[in-house]
Short mmCIF file of N, CA and C and ligand atoms in Angstrom, two decimals:
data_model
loop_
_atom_site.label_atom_id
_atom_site.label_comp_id
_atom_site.label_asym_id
_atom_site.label_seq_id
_atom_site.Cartn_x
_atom_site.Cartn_y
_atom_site.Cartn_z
N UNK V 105 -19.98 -0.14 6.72
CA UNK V 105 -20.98 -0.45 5.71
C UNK V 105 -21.81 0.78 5.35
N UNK V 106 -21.76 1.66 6.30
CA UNK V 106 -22.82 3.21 6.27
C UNK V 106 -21.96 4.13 5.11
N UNK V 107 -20.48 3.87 4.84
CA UNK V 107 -19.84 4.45 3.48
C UNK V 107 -18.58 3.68 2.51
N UNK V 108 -19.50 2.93 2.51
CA UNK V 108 -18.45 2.09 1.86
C UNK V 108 -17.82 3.21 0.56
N UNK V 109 -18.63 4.19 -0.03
CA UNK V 109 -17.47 5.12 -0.70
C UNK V 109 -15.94 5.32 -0.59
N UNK V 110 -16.31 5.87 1.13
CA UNK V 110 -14.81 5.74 1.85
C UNK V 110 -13.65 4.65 2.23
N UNK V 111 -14.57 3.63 1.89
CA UNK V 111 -13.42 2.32 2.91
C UNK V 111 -13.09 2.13 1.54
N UNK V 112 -13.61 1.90 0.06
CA UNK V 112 -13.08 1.52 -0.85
C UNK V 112 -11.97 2.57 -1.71
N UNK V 113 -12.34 4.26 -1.38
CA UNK V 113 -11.40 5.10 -1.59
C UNK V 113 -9.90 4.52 -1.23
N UNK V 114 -9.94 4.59 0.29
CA UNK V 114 -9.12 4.05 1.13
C UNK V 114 -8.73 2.61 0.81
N UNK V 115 -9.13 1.81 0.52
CA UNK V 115 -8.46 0.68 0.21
C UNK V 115 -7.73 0.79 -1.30
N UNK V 116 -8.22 1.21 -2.48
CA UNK V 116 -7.32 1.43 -3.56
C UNK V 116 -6.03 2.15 -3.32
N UNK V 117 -5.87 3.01 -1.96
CA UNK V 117 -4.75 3.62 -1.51
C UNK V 117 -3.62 2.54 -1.02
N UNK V 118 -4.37 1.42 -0.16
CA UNK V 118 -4.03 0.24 0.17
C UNK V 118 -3.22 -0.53 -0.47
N UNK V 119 -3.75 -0.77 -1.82
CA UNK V 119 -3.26 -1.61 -2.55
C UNK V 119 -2.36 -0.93 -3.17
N UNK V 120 -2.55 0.26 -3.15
CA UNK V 120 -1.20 1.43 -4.51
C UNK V 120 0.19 0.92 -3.20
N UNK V 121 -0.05 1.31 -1.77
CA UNK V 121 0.46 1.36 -1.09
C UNK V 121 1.65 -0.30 -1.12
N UNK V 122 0.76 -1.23 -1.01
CA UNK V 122 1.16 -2.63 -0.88
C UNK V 122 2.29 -2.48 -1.81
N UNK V 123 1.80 -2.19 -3.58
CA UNK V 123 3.06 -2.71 -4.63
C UNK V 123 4.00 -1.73 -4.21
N UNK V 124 3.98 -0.56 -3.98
CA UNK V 124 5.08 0.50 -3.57
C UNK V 124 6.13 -0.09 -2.53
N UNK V 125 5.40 -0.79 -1.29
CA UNK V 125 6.24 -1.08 -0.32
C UNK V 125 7.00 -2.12 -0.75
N UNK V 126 6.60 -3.36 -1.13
CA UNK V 126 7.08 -4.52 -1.82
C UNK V 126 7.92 -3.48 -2.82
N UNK V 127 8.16 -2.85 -3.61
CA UNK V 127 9.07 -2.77 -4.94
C UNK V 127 10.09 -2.20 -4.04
N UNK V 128 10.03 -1.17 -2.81
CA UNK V 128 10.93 -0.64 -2.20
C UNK V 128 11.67 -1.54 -1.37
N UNK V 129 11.40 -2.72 -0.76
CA UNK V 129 12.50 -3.79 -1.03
C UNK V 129 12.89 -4.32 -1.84
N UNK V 130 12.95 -3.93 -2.94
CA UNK V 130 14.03 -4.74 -4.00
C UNK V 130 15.06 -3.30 -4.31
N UNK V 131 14.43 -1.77 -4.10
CA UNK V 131 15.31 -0.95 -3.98
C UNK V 131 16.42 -1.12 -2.93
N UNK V 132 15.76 -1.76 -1.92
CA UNK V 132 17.39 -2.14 -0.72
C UNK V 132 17.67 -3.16 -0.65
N UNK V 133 17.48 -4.02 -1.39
CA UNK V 133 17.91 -5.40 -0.97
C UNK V 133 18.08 -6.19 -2.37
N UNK V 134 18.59 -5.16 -3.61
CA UNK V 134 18.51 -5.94 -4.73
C UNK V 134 19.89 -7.06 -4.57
N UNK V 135 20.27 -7.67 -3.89
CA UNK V 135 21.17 -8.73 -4.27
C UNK V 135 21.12 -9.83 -3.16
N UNK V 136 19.52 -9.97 -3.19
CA UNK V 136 18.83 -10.71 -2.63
C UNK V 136 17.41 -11.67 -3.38
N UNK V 137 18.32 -12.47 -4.48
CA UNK V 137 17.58 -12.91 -5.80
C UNK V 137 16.19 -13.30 -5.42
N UNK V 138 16.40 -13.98 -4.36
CA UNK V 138 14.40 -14.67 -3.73
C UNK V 138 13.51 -13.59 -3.57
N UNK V 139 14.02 -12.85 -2.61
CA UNK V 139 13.48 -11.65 -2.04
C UNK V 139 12.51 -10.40 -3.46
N UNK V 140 13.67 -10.68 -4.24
CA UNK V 140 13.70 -9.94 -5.69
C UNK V 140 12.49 -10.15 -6.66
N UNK V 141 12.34 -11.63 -6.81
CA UNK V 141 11.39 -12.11 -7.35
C UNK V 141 10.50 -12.18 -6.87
N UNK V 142 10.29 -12.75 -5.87
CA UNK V 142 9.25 -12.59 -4.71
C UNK V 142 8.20 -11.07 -4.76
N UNK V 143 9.44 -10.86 -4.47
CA UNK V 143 8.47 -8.98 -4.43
C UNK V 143 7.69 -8.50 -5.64
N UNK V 144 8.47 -8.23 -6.28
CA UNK V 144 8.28 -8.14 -8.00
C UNK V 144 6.96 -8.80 -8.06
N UNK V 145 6.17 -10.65 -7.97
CA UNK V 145 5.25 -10.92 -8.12
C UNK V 145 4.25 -10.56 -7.23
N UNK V 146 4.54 -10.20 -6.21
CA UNK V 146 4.09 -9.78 -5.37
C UNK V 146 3.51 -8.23 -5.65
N UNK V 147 4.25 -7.11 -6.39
CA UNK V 147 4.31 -5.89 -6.09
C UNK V 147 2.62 -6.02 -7.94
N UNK V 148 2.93 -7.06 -8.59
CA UNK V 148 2.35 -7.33 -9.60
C UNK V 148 0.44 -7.54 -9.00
N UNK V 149 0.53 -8.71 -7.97
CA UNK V 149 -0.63 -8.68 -7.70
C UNK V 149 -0.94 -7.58 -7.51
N UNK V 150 -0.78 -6.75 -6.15
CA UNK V 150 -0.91 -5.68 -5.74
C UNK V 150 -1.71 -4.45 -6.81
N UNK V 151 -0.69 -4.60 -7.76
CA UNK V 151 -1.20 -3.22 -8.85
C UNK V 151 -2.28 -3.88 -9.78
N UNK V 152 -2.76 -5.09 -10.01
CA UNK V 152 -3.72 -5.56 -10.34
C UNK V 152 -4.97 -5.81 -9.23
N UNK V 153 -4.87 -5.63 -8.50
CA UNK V 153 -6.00 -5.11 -7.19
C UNK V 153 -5.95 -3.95 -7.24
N UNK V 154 -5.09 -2.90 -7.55
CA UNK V 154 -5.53 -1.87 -7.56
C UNK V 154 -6.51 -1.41 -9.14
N UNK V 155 -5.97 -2.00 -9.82
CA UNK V 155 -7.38 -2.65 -10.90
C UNK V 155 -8.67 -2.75 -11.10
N UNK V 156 -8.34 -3.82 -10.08
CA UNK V 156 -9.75 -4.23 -9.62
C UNK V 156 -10.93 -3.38 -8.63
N UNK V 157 -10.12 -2.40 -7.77
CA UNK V 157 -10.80 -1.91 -6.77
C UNK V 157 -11.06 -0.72 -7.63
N UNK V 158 -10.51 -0.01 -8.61
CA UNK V 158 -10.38 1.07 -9.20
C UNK V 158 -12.27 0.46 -10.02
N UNK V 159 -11.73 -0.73 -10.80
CA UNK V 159 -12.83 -0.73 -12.02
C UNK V 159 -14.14 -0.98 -10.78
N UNK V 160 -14.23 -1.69 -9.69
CA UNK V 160 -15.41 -1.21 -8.41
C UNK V 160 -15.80 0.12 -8.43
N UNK V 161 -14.78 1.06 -8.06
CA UNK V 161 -15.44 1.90 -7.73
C UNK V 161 -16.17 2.61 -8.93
N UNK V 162 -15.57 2.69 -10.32
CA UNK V 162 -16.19 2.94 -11.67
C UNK V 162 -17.54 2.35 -11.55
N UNK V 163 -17.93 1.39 -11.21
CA UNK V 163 -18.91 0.49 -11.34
C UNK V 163 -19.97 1.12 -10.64
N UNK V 164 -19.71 1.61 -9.24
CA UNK V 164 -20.29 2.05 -8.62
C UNK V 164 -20.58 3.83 -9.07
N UNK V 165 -19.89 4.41 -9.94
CA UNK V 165 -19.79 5.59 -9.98
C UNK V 165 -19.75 6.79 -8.88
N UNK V 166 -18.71 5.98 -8.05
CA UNK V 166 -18.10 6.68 -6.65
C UNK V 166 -17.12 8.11 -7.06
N UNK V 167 -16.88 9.11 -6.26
CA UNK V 167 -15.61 9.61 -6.24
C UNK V 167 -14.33 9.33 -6.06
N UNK V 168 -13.62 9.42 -6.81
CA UNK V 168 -11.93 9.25 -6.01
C UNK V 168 -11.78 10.29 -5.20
N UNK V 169 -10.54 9.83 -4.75
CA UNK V 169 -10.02 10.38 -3.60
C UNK V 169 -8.83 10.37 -3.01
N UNK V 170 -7.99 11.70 -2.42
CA UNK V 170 -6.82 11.74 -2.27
C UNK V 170 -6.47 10.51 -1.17
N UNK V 171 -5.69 10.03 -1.15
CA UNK V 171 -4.70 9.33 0.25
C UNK V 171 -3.60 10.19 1.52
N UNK V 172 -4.52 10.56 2.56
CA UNK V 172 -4.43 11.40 3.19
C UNK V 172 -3.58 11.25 4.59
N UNK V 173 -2.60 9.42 4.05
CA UNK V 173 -1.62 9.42 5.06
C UNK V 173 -2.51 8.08 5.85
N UNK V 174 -1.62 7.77 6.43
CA UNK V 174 -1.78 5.92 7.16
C UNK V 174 -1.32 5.88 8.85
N UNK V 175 -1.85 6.52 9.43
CA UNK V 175 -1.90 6.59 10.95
C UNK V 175 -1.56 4.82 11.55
N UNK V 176 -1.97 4.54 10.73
CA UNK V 176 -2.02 2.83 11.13
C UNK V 176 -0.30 2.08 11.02
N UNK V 177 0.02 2.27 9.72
CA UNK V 177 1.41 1.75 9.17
C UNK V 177 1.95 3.10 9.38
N UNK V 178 2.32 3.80 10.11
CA UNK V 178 3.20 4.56 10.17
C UNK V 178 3.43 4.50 11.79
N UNK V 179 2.44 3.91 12.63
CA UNK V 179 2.15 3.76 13.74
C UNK V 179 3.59 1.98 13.88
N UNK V 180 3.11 1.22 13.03
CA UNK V 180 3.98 0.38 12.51
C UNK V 180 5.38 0.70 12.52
N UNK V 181 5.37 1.32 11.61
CA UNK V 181 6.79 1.60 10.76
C UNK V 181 8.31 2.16 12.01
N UNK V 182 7.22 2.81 12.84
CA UNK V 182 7.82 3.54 14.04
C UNK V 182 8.71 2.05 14.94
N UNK V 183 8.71 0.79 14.82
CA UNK V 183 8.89 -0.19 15.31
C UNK V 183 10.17 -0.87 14.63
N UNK V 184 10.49 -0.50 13.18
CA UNK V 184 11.01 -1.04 12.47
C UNK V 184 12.43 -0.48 12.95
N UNK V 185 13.44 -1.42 13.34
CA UNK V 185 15.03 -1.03 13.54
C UNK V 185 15.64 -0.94 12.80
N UNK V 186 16.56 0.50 13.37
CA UNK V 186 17.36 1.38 11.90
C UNK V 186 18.29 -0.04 11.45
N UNK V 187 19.03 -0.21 12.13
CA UNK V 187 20.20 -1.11 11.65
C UNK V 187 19.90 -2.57 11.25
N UNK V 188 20.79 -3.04 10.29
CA UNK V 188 20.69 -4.32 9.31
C UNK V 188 21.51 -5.25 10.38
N UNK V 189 21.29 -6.73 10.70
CA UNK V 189 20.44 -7.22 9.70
C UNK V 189 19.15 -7.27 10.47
N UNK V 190 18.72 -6.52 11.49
CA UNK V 190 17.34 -6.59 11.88
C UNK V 190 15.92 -5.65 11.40
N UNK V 191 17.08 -4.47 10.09
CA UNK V 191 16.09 -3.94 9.48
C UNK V 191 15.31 -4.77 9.18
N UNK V 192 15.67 -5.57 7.66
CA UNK V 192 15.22 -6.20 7.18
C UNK V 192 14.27 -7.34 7.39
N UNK V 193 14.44 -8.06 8.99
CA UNK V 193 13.67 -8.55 9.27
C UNK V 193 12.38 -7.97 10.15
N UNK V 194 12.68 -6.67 10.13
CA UNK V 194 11.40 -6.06 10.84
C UNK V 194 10.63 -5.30 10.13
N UNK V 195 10.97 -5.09 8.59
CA UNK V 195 10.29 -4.95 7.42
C UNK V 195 9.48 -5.71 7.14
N UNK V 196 9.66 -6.64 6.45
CA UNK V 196 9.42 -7.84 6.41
C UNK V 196 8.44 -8.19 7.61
N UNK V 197 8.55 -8.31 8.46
CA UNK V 197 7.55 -8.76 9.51
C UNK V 197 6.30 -7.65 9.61
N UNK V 198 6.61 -6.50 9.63
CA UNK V 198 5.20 -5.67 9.53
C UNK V 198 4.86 -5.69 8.63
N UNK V 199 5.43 -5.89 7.01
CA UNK V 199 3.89 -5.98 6.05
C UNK V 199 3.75 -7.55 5.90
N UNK V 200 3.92 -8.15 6.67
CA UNK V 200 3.46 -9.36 7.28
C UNK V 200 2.17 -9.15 8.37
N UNK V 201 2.54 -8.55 8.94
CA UNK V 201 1.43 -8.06 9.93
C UNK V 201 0.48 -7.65 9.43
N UNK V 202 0.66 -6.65 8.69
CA UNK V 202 0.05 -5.64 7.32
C UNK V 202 -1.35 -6.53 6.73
N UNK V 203 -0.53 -7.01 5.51
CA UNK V 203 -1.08 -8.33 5.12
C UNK V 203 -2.11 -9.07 5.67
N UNK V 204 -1.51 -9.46 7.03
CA UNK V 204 -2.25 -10.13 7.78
C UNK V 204 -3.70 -9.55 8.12
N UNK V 205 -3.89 -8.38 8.56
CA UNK V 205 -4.63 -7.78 8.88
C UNK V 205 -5.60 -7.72 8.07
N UNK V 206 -4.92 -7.42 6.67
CA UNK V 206 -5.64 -7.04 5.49
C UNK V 206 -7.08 -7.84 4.80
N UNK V 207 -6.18 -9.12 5.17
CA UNK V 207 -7.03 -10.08 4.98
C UNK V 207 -8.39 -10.31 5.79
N UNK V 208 -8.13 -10.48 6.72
CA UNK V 208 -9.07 -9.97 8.12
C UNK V 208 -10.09 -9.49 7.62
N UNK V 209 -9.62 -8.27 7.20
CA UNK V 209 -10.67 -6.72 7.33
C UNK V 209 -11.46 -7.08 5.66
N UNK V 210 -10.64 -7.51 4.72
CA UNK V 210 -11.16 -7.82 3.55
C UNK V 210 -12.64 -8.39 3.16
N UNK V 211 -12.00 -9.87 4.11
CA UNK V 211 -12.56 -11.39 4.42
C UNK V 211 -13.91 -10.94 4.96
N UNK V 212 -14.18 -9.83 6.44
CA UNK V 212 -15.46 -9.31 7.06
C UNK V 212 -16.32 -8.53 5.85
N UNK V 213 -15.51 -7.73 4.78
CA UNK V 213 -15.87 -7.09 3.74
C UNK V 213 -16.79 -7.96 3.13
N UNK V 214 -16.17 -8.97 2.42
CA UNK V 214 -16.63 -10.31 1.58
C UNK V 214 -17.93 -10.52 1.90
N UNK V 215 -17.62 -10.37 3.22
CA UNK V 215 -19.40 -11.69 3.95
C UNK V 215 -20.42 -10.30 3.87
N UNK V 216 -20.24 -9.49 3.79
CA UNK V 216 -20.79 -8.41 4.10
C UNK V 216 -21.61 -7.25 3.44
N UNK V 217 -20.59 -7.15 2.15
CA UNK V 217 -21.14 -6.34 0.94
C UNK V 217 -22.27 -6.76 0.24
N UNK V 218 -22.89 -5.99 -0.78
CA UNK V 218 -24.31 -6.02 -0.70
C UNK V 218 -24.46 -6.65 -2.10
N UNK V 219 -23.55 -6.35 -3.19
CA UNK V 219 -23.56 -7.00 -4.15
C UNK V 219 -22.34 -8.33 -4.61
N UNK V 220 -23.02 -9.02 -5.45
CA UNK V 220 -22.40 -10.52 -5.71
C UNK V 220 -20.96 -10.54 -6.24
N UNK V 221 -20.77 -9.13 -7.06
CA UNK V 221 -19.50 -9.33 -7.49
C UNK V 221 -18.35 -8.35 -6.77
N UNK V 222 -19.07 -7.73 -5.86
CA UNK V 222 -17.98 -7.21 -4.95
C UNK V 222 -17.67 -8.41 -3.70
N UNK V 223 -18.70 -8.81 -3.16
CA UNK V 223 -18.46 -9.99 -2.47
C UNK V 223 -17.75 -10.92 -3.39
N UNK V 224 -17.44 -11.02 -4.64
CA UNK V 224 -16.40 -12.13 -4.87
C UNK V 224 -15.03 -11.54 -4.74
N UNK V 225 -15.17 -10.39 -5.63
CA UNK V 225 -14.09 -9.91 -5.46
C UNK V 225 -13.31 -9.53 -4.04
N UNK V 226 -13.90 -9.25 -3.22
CA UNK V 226 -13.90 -8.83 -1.54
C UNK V 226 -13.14 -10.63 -1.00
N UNK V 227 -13.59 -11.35 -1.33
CA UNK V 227 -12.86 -12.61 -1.10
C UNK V 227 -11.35 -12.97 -1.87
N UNK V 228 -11.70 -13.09 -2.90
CA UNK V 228 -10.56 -13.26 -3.81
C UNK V 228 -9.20 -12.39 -3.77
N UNK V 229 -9.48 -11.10 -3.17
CA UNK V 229 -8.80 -10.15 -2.18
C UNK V 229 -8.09 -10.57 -0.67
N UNK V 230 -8.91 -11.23 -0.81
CA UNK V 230 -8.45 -12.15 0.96
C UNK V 230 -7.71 -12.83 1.37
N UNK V 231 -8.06 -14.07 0.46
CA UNK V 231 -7.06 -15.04 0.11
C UNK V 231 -5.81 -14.44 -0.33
N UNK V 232 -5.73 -13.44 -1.14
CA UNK V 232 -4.15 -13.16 -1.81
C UNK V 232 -3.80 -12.71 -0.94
N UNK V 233 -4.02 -11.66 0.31
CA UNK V 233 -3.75 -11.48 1.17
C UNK V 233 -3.04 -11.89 1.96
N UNK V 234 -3.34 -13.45 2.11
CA UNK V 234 -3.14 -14.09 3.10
C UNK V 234 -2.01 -14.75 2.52
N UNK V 235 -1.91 -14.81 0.97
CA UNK V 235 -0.59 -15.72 0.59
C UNK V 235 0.61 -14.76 0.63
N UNK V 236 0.12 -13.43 0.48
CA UNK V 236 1.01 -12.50 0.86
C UNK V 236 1.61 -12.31 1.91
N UNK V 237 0.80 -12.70 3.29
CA UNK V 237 1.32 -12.99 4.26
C UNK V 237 2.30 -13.98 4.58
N UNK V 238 2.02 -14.91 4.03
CA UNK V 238 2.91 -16.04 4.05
C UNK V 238 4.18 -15.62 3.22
N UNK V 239 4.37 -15.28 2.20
CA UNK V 239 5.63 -15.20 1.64
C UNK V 239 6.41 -14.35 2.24
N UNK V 240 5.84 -13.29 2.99
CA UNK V 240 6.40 -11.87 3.97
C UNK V 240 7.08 -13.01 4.95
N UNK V 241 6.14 -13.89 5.60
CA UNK V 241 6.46 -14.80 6.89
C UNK V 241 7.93 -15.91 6.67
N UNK V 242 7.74 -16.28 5.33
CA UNK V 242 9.11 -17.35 4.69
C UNK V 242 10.52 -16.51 4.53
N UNK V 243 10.11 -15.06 3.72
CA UNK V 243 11.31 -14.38 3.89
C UNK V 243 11.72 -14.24 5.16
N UNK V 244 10.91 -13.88 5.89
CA UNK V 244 11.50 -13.46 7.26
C UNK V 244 12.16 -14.07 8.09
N UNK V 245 11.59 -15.65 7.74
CA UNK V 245 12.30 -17.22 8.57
C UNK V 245 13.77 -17.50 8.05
N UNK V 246 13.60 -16.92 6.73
CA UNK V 246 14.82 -17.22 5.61
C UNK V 246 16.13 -15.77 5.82
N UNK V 247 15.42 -15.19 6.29
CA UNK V 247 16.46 -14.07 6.51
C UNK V 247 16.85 -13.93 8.22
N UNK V 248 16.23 -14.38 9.04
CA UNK V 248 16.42 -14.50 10.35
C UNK V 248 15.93 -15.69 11.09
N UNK V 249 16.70 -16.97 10.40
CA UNK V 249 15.80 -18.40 10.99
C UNK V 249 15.75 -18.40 12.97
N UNK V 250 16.98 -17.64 13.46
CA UNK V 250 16.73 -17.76 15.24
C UNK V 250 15.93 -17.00 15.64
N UNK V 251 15.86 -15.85 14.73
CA UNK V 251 14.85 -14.70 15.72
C UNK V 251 13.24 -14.52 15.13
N UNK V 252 13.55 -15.08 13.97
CA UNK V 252 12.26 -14.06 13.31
C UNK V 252 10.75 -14.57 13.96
N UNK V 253 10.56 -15.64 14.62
CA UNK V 253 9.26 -16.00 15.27
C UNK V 253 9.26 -15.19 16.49
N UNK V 254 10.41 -14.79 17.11
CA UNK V 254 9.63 -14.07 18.77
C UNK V 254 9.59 -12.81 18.06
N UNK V 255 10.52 -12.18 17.34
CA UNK V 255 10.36 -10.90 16.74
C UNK V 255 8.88 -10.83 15.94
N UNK V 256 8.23 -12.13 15.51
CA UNK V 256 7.18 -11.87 14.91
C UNK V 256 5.99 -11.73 15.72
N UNK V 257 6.06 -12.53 17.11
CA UNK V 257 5.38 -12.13 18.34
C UNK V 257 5.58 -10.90 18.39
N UNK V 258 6.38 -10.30 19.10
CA UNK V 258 6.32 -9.44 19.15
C UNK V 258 5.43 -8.05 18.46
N UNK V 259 5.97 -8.18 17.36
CA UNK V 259 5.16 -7.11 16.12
C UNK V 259 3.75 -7.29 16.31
N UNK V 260 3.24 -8.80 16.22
CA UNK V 260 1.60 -8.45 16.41
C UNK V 260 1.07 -8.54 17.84
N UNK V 261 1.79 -8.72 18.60
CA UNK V 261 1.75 -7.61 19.94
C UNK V 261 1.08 -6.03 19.81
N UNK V 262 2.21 -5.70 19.65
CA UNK V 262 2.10 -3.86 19.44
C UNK V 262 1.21 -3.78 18.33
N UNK V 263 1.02 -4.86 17.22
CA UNK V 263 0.09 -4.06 16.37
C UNK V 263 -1.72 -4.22 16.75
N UNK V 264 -1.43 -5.23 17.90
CA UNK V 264 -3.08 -5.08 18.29
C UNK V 264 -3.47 -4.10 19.56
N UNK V 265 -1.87 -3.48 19.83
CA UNK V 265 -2.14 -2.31 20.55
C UNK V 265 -2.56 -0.71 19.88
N UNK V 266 -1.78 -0.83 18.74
CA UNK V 266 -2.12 0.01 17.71
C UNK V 266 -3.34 0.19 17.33
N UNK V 267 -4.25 -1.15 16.83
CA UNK V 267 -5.34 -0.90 16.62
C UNK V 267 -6.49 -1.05 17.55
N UNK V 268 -6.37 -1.05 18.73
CA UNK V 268 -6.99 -0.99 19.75
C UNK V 268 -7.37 0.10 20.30
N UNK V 269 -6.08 1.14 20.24
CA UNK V 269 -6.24 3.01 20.35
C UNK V 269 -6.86 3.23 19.17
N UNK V 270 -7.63 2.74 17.98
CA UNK V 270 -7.50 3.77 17.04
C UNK V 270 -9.06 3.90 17.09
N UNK V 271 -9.61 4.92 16.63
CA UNK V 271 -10.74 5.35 16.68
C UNK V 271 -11.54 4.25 15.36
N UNK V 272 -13.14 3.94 15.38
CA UNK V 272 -13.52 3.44 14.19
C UNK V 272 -13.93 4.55 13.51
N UNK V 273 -13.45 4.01 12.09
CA UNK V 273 -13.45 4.77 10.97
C UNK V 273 -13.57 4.14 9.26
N UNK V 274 -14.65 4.51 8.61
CA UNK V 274 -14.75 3.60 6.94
C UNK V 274 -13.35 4.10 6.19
N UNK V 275 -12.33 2.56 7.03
CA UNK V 275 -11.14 2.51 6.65
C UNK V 275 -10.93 1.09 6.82
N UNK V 276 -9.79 1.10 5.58
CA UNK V 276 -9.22 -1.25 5.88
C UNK V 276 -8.78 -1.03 7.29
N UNK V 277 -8.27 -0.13 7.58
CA UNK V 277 -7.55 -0.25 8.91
C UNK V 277 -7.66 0.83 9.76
FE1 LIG J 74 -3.65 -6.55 -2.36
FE1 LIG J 75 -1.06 -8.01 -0.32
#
């Protein structure tokens, strides 16, 4: 809350980040029609939050700012197995995790911020979040109905080990 400059820099990186990852599964997995569409609306919210967080920070007449790399999801990513078909479900499960988190950190944002229309917006952020999570969570059931729940244990296992080492910092994550 002492710079919110920074956490909102950092979160428009977030959201650039979100539609990028979502469109880059439909780069590997285009003949996977659900998945396809899915993403696509998905990769849509995303760049319309980045919209939204963009016309915030205008509002505020903040600086931008470069995106200087994701210690967090790369900390992630390191988890994800080379080979198919468990790539895909361990994609899928960390920006599930992702997501998950997102919402979290959003949602504390919401209750928190100082003005009325960032606190709406800070919510309304949350929730999509969270439906984002869910559709990450259906693909994943739909692409690995035996494994994908312990594999999904798993992931948020390690990812609350991840963020447990990480130093605090005015960052979503
Ligand atoms: Fe988003
Ligand atoms: Fe999202």
């Amino acid at each position: 809350m002492s710079d919110l400059d920074t956490v909102h820099a950092d979160h428009l990186h977030c959201e650039r980040k979100a539609a990028q990852s979502a469109l880059s599964l439909i780069r590997s997995y285009p003949e996977r029609s659900d998945l396809v569409t899915q993403m696509a609306r998905l990769a849509h919210d995303e760049t319309r939050h980045v919209v939204q967080v963009s016309q915030l920070m205008h509002r505020r007449g903040q600086p931008a700012a470069y995106d200087f790399g994701d210690d967090y999801a790369a900390a992630l990513r390191e988890h994800i197995r080379k080979r198919e078909p468990e790539r895909l479900l361990d994609r899928l499960l960390v920006f599930a995790v992702i997501e998950g988190r997102s919402a979290e950190r959003l949602g504390l944002l919401a209750g928190a911020l100082p003005d009325d229309q960032a606190r709406g917006l800070y919510a309304s952020l949350a929730s999509a979040e969270v439906r984002h999570r869910d559709i990450f969570l259906s693909l994943a059931r739909d692409a690995a109905p035996a494994t994908w729940r312990e594999r999904a244990s798993e992931l948020v296992a390690i990812e609350g080990d991840v963020l447990a080492n990480r130093e605090i910092i005015p960052r979503i994550h």
